[in-house]
PDB file of C-alpha atoms in Angstrom:
ATOM      1  CA  UNK A   1       0.000   0.000   0.000  1.00  0.00           C
ATOM      2  CA  UNK A   2       2.498   2.580   1.149  1.00  0.00           C
ATOM      3  CA  UNK A   3       6.200   3.241   1.307  1.00  0.00           C
ATOM      4  CA  UNK A   4       8.473   5.790   2.887  1.00  0.00           C
ATOM      5  CA  UNK A   5       9.820   8.475   0.548  1.00  0.00           C
ATOM      6  CA  UNK A   6      13.174   7.514  -0.974  1.00  0.00           C
ATOM      7  CA  UNK A   7      16.256   9.304   0.291  1.00  0.00           C
ATOM      8  CA  UNK A   8      19.407  10.100  -1.681  1.00  0.00           C
ATOM      9  CA  UNK A   9      21.601  11.303   1.188  1.00  0.00           C
ATOM     10  CA  UNK A  10      21.950  10.603   4.921  1.00  0.00           C
ATOM     11  CA  UNK A  11      20.255  13.939   5.713  1.00  0.00           C
ATOM     12  CA  UNK A  12      17.356  13.048   3.436  1.00  0.00           C
ATOM     13  CA  UNK A  13      17.138   9.610   5.054  1.00  0.00           C
ATOM     14  CA  UNK A  14      16.739  11.152   8.484  1.00  0.00           C
ATOM     15  CA  UNK A  15      14.064  13.558   7.225  1.00  0.00           C
ATOM     16  CA  UNK A  16      12.294  10.772   5.291  1.00  0.00           C
ATOM     17  CA  UNK A  17      12.164   8.544   8.386  1.00  0.00           C
ATOM     18  CA  UNK A  18      10.127  11.148  10.246  1.00  0.00           C
ATOM     19  CA  UNK A  19       7.678  11.739   7.401  1.00  0.00           C
ATOM     20  CA  UNK A  20       4.594   9.557   6.992  1.00  0.00           C
ATOM     21  CA  UNK A  21       4.601   7.045   4.148  1.00  0.00           C
ATOM     22  CA  UNK A  22       2.967   7.727   0.797  1.00  0.00           C
ATOM     23  CA  UNK A  23       0.720   5.548  -1.339  1.00  0.00           C
ATOM     24  CA  UNK A  24       2.597   3.441  -3.893  1.00  0.00           C
ATOM     25  CA  UNK A  25       0.321   3.812  -6.923  1.00  0.00           C
ATOM     26  CA  UNK A  26      -3.280   4.310  -8.104  1.00  0.00           C
ATOM     27  CA  UNK A  27      -4.231   0.700  -7.340  1.00  0.00           C
ATOM     28  CA  UNK A  28      -2.959   1.043  -3.769  1.00  0.00           C
ATOM     29  CA  UNK A  29      -4.836   4.327  -3.481  1.00  0.00           C
ATOM     30  CA  UNK A  30      -8.078   2.673  -4.590  1.00  0.00           C
ATOM     31  CA  UNK A  31      -7.657  -0.156  -2.069  1.00  0.00           C
ATOM     32  CA  UNK A  32      -6.660   2.221   0.724  1.00  0.00           C
ATOM     33  CA  UNK A  33      -9.701   4.448   0.216  1.00  0.00           C
ATOM     34  CA  UNK A  34     -12.036   1.437  -0.042  1.00  0.00           C
ATOM     35  CA  UNK A  35     -10.652   0.116   3.245  1.00  0.00           C
ATOM     36  CA  UNK A  36     -11.040   3.541   4.882  1.00  0.00           C
ATOM     37  CA  UNK A  37     -14.641   3.755   3.674  1.00  0.00           C
ATOM     38  CA  UNK A  38     -15.357   0.321   5.124  1.00  0.00           C
ATOM     39  CA  UNK A  39     -13.819   1.249   8.487  1.00  0.00           C
ATOM     40  CA  UNK A  40     -15.659   4.578   8.546  1.00  0.00           C
ATOM     41  CA  UNK A  41     -18.984   2.870   7.863  1.00  0.00           C
ATOM     42  CA  UNK A  42     -18.322   0.193  10.472  1.00  0.00           C
ATOM     43  CA  UNK A  43     -17.201   2.714  13.095  1.00  0.00           C
ATOM     44  CA  UNK A  44     -20.433   4.667  12.530  1.00  0.00           C
ATOM     45  CA  UNK A  45     -22.284   1.583  13.695  1.00  0.00           C
ATOM     46  CA  UNK A  46     -25.510   1.930  11.717  1.00  0.00           C
ATOM     47  CA  UNK A  47     -27.258  -1.433  11.480  1.00  0.00           C
ATOM     48  CA  UNK A  48     -24.173  -3.325  12.661  1.00  0.00           C
ATOM     49  CA  UNK A  49     -23.723  -5.595  15.673  1.00  0.00           C
ATOM     50  CA  UNK A  50     -21.473  -4.309  18.475  1.00  0.00           C
ATOM     51  CA  UNK A  51     -18.697  -6.811  17.740  1.00  0.00           C
ATOM     52  CA  UNK A  52     -18.323  -5.405  14.203  1.00  0.00           C
ATOM     53  CA  UNK A  53     -18.068  -1.842  15.521  1.00  0.00           C
ATOM     54  CA  UNK A  54     -15.584  -2.942  18.201  1.00  0.00           C
ATOM     55  CA  UNK A  55     -13.519  -4.684  15.515  1.00  0.00           C
ATOM     56  CA  UNK A  56     -13.452  -1.548  13.356  1.00  0.00           C
ATOM     57  CA  UNK A  57     -12.383   0.594  16.322  1.00  0.00           C
ATOM     58  CA  UNK A  58      -9.655  -1.894  17.209  1.00  0.00           C
ATOM     59  CA  UNK A  59      -8.429  -1.988  13.593  1.00  0.00           C
ATOM     60  CA  UNK A  60      -8.270   1.808  13.499  1.00  0.00           C
ATOM     61  CA  UNK A  61      -6.368   1.979  16.798  1.00  0.00           C
ATOM     62  CA  UNK A  62      -3.915  -0.708  15.674  1.00  0.00           C
ATOM     63  CA  UNK A  63      -3.336   0.930  12.283  1.00  0.00           C
ATOM     64  CA  UNK A  64      -2.675   4.270  13.959  1.00  0.00           C
ATOM     65  CA  UNK A  65      -0.334   2.729  16.528  1.00  0.00           C
ATOM     66  CA  UNK A  66       1.658   0.793  13.932  1.00  0.00           C
ATOM     67  CA  UNK A  67       1.602   3.146  10.948  1.00  0.00           C
ATOM     68  CA  UNK A  68       0.454   6.551  12.233  1.00  0.00           C
ATOM     69  CA  UNK A  69      -2.668   6.195  10.096  1.00  0.00           C
ATOM     70  CA  UNK A  70      -4.282   9.367  11.436  1.00  0.00           C
ATOM     71  CA  UNK A  71      -1.204  11.388  10.360  1.00  0.00           C
ATOM     72  CA  UNK A  72      -1.101   9.801   6.900  1.00  0.00           C
ATOM     73  CA  UNK A  73      -1.847  12.644   4.426  1.00  0.00           C
ATOM     74  CA  UNK A  74      -4.182  10.537   2.263  1.00  0.00           C
ATOM     75  CA  UNK A  75      -6.196   9.637   5.368  1.00  0.00           C
ATOM     76  CA  UNK A  76      -6.131  13.067   7.005  1.00  0.00           C
ATOM     77  CA  UNK A  77      -7.284  14.938   3.920  1.00  0.00           C
ATOM     78  CA  UNK A  78     -10.194  12.671   3.039  1.00  0.00           C
ATOM     79  CA  UNK A  79     -11.193  10.457   5.973  1.00  0.00           C
ATOM     80  CA  UNK A  80     -10.438  12.242   9.250  1.00  0.00           C
ATOM     81  CA  UNK A  81     -13.524  14.487   9.133  1.00  0.00           C
ATOM     82  CA  UNK A  82     -15.758  11.685   7.857  1.00  0.00           C
ATOM     83  CA  UNK A  83     -14.651   9.358  10.631  1.00  0.00           C
ATOM     84  CA  UNK A  84     -15.040  12.072  13.283  1.00  0.00           C
ATOM     85  CA  UNK A  85     -18.545  12.689  11.941  1.00  0.00           C
ATOM     86  CA  UNK A  86     -19.434   8.986  12.033  1.00  0.00           C
ATOM     87  CA  UNK A  87     -18.074   8.485  15.556  1.00  0.00           C
ATOM     88  CA  UNK A  88     -19.610  11.617  17.026  1.00  0.00           C
ATOM     89  CA  UNK A  89     -22.943  10.819  15.352  1.00  0.00           C
ATOM     90  CA  UNK A  90     -22.860   7.324  16.817  1.00  0.00           C
ATOM     91  CA  UNK A  91     -22.052   8.731  20.253  1.00  0.00           C
ATOM     92  CA  UNK A  92     -24.712  11.453  20.182  1.00  0.00           C
ATOM     93  CA  UNK A  93     -27.377   9.017  18.956  1.00  0.00           C
ATOM     94  CA  UNK A  94     -26.291   6.528  21.636  1.00  0.00           C
ATOM     95  CA  UNK A  95     -25.801   3.705  19.184  1.00  0.00           C
ATOM     96  CA  UNK A  96     -23.584   1.072  20.793  1.00  0.00           C
ATOM     97  CA  UNK A  97     -23.450   2.909  24.121  1.00  0.00           C
ATOM     98  CA  UNK A  98     -21.290   0.170  25.641  1.00  0.00           C
ATOM     99  CA  UNK A  99     -18.520   1.137  23.214  1.00  0.00           C
ATOM    100  CA  UNK A 100     -18.662   4.846  24.103  1.00  0.00           C
ATOM    101  CA  UNK A 101     -15.244   4.835  25.803  1.00  0.00           C
ATOM    102  CA  UNK A 102     -13.546   3.205  22.808  1.00  0.00           C
ATOM    103  CA  UNK A 103     -15.307   5.632  20.461  1.00  0.00           C
ATOM    104  CA  UNK A 104     -14.307   8.629  22.575  1.00  0.00           C
ATOM    105  CA  UNK A 105     -10.672   7.445  22.609  1.00  0.00           C
ATOM    106  CA  UNK A 106     -10.678   7.070  18.824  1.00  0.00           C
ATOM    107  CA  UNK A 107     -12.360  10.454  18.424  1.00  0.00           C
ATOM    108  CA  UNK A 108      -9.650  12.020  20.601  1.00  0.00           C
ATOM    109  CA  UNK A 109      -6.889  10.370  18.550  1.00  0.00           C
ATOM    110  CA  UNK A 110      -8.473  11.753  15.383  1.00  0.00           C
ATOM    111  CA  UNK A 111      -9.001  15.248  16.792  1.00  0.00           C
ATOM    112  CA  UNK A 112      -5.621  15.517  18.552  1.00  0.00           C
ATOM    113  CA  UNK A 113      -3.567  16.663  15.522  1.00  0.00           C
ATOM    114  CA  UNK A 114      -5.927  19.644  15.054  1.00  0.00           C
ATOM    115  CA  UNK A 115      -7.830  20.281  18.286  1.00  0.00           C
ATOM    116  CA  UNK A 116      -8.332  23.924  17.326  1.00  0.00           C
ATOM    117  CA  UNK A 117     -10.029  22.905  14.074  1.00  0.00           C
ATOM    118  CA  UNK A 118     -12.078  20.225  15.846  1.00  0.00           C
ATOM    119  CA  UNK A 119     -13.468  22.609  18.459  1.00  0.00           C
ATOM    120  CA  UNK A 120     -13.497  25.691  16.223  1.00  0.00           C
ATOM    121  CA  UNK A 121     -15.240  24.401  13.118  1.00  0.00           C
ATOM    122  CA  UNK A 122     -16.052  20.675  13.160  1.00  0.00           C
ATOM    123  CA  UNK A 123     -17.908  20.527  16.474  1.00  0.00           C
ATOM    124  CA  UNK A 124     -20.074  23.636  15.867  1.00  0.00           C
ATOM    125  CA  UNK A 125     -21.030  22.328  12.420  1.00  0.00           C
ATOM    126  CA  UNK A 126     -21.841  18.862  13.783  1.00  0.00           C
ATOM    127  CA  UNK A 127     -24.007  20.242  16.583  1.00  0.00           C
ATOM    128  CA  UNK A 128     -25.721  22.658  14.173  1.00  0.00           C
ATOM    129  CA  UNK A 129     -26.791  19.654  12.105  1.00  0.00           C
ATOM    130  CA  UNK A 130     -27.802  17.516  15.098  1.00  0.00           C
ATOM    131  CA  UNK A 131     -31.493  16.667  15.113  1.00  0.00           C
ATOM    132  CA  UNK A 132     -33.763  17.182  18.084  1.00  0.00           C
ATOM    133  CA  UNK A 133     -32.022  20.256  19.515  1.00  0.00           C
ATOM    134  CA  UNK A 134     -32.950  23.930  19.456  1.00  0.00           C
ATOM    135  CA  UNK A 135     -30.477  26.794  19.023  1.00  0.00           C
ATOM    136  CA  UNK A 136     -30.225  27.589  22.745  1.00  0.00           C
ATOM    137  CA  UNK A 137     -29.433  23.959  23.499  1.00  0.00           C
ATOM    138  CA  UNK A 138     -26.776  23.870  20.774  1.00  0.00           C
ATOM    139  CA  UNK A 139     -25.155  27.006  22.234  1.00  0.00           C
ATOM    140  CA  UNK A 140     -25.236  25.496  25.726  1.00  0.00           C
ATOM    141  CA  UNK A 141     -23.556  22.338  24.452  1.00  0.00           C
ATOM    142  CA  UNK A 142     -20.828  24.321  22.698  1.00  0.00           C
ATOM    143  CA  UNK A 143     -20.239  26.481  25.775  1.00  0.00           C
ATOM    144  CA  UNK A 144     -19.985  23.443  28.045  1.00  0.00           C
ATOM    145  CA  UNK A 145     -17.756  21.427  25.698  1.00  0.00           C
ATOM    146  CA  UNK A 146     -14.530  23.365  26.060  1.00  0.00           C
ATOM    147  CA  UNK A 147     -11.301  22.237  24.417  1.00  0.00           C
ATOM    148  CA  UNK A 148      -9.329  19.572  26.257  1.00  0.00           C
ATOM    149  CA  UNK A 149      -5.741  18.716  25.412  1.00  0.00           C
ATOM    150  CA  UNK A 150      -5.634  15.387  27.278  1.00  0.00           C
ATOM    151  CA  UNK A 151      -7.532  12.181  26.557  1.00  0.00           C
ATOM    152  CA  UNK A 152      -9.246  11.668  29.955  1.00  0.00           C
ATOM    153  CA  UNK A 153     -10.668  15.205  30.027  1.00  0.00           C
ATOM    154  CA  UNK A 154     -11.712  14.965  26.370  1.00  0.00           C
ATOM    155  CA  UNK A 155     -13.484  11.644  27.032  1.00  0.00           C
ATOM    156  CA  UNK A 156     -15.231  13.026  30.134  1.00  0.00           C
ATOM    157  CA  UNK A 157     -16.502  15.990  28.132  1.00  0.00           C
ATOM    158  CA  UNK A 158     -17.702  13.655  25.384  1.00  0.00           C
ATOM    159  CA  UNK A 159     -19.682  11.670  27.980  1.00  0.00           C
ATOM    160  CA  UNK A 160     -21.133  14.901  29.405  1.00  0.00           C
ATOM    161  CA  UNK A 161     -22.130  16.140  25.946  1.00  0.00           C
ATOM    162  CA  UNK A 162     -23.738  12.802  25.052  1.00  0.00           C
ATOM    163  CA  UNK A 163     -25.763  12.882  28.287  1.00  0.00           C
ATOM    164  CA  UNK A 164     -26.773  16.506  27.691  1.00  0.00           C
ATOM    165  CA  UNK A 165     -27.908  15.749  24.125  1.00  0.00           C
ATOM    166  CA  UNK A 166     -29.985  12.811  25.339  1.00  0.00           C
ATOM    167  CA  UNK A 167     -31.527  15.010  28.049  1.00  0.00           C
ATOM    168  CA  UNK A 168     -32.329  17.829  25.610  1.00  0.00           C
ATOM    169  CA  UNK A 169     -33.846  15.424  23.097  1.00  0.00           C
ATOM    170  CA  UNK A 170     -36.018  13.896  25.815  1.00  0.00           C
ATOM    171  CA  UNK A 171     -37.177  17.341  26.930  1.00  0.00           C
ATOM    172  CA  UNK A 172     -37.948  18.367  23.352  1.00  0.00           C
ATOM    173  CA  UNK A 173     -39.835  15.139  22.670  1.00  0.00           C
ATOM    174  CA  UNK A 174     -42.027  15.651  25.738  1.00  0.00           C
ATOM    175  CA  UNK A 175     -42.584  19.312  24.829  1.00  0.00           C
ATOM    176  CA  UNK A 176     -43.973  18.249  21.433  1.00  0.00           C
ATOM    177  CA  UNK A 177     -46.513  15.857  22.959  1.00  0.00           C
TER     178      UNK A 177
END
């Protein structure tokens, strides 16, 4: 699938070792993007059993640990936002609630390279599109979900936001009746 950039001198070799690998050719690119689409769909958890979602999350974590997948330019440019969207949607809709900690950890690993972008643009857009919330509730969620640079705080704030969304949706459902 991928290879490290070739180096012609010792200085280039050192620089190349710190850079993420690049896709080998168009065929590898096609396979890589098909695999990413499969993992993104599985991580979103729609109409899938929990073991399939857990397997997708484990595969993503392993690929990132071994190959720095989330830093890979082909992944970051096309799949990072889509995967964040799928995971956060799954969390907010409480699909596969028993996997919430694994999903929050994966979401943090995806958001970590650009926390400013995650909290500054992605999160407001995601909450603006979330169903079952009014504008005041969306603002309250954004105000409460402040940026966190460490995984435990990020995960705790994810759990708080998920609980708040469920509470707001329940209130809004009862208000409509």
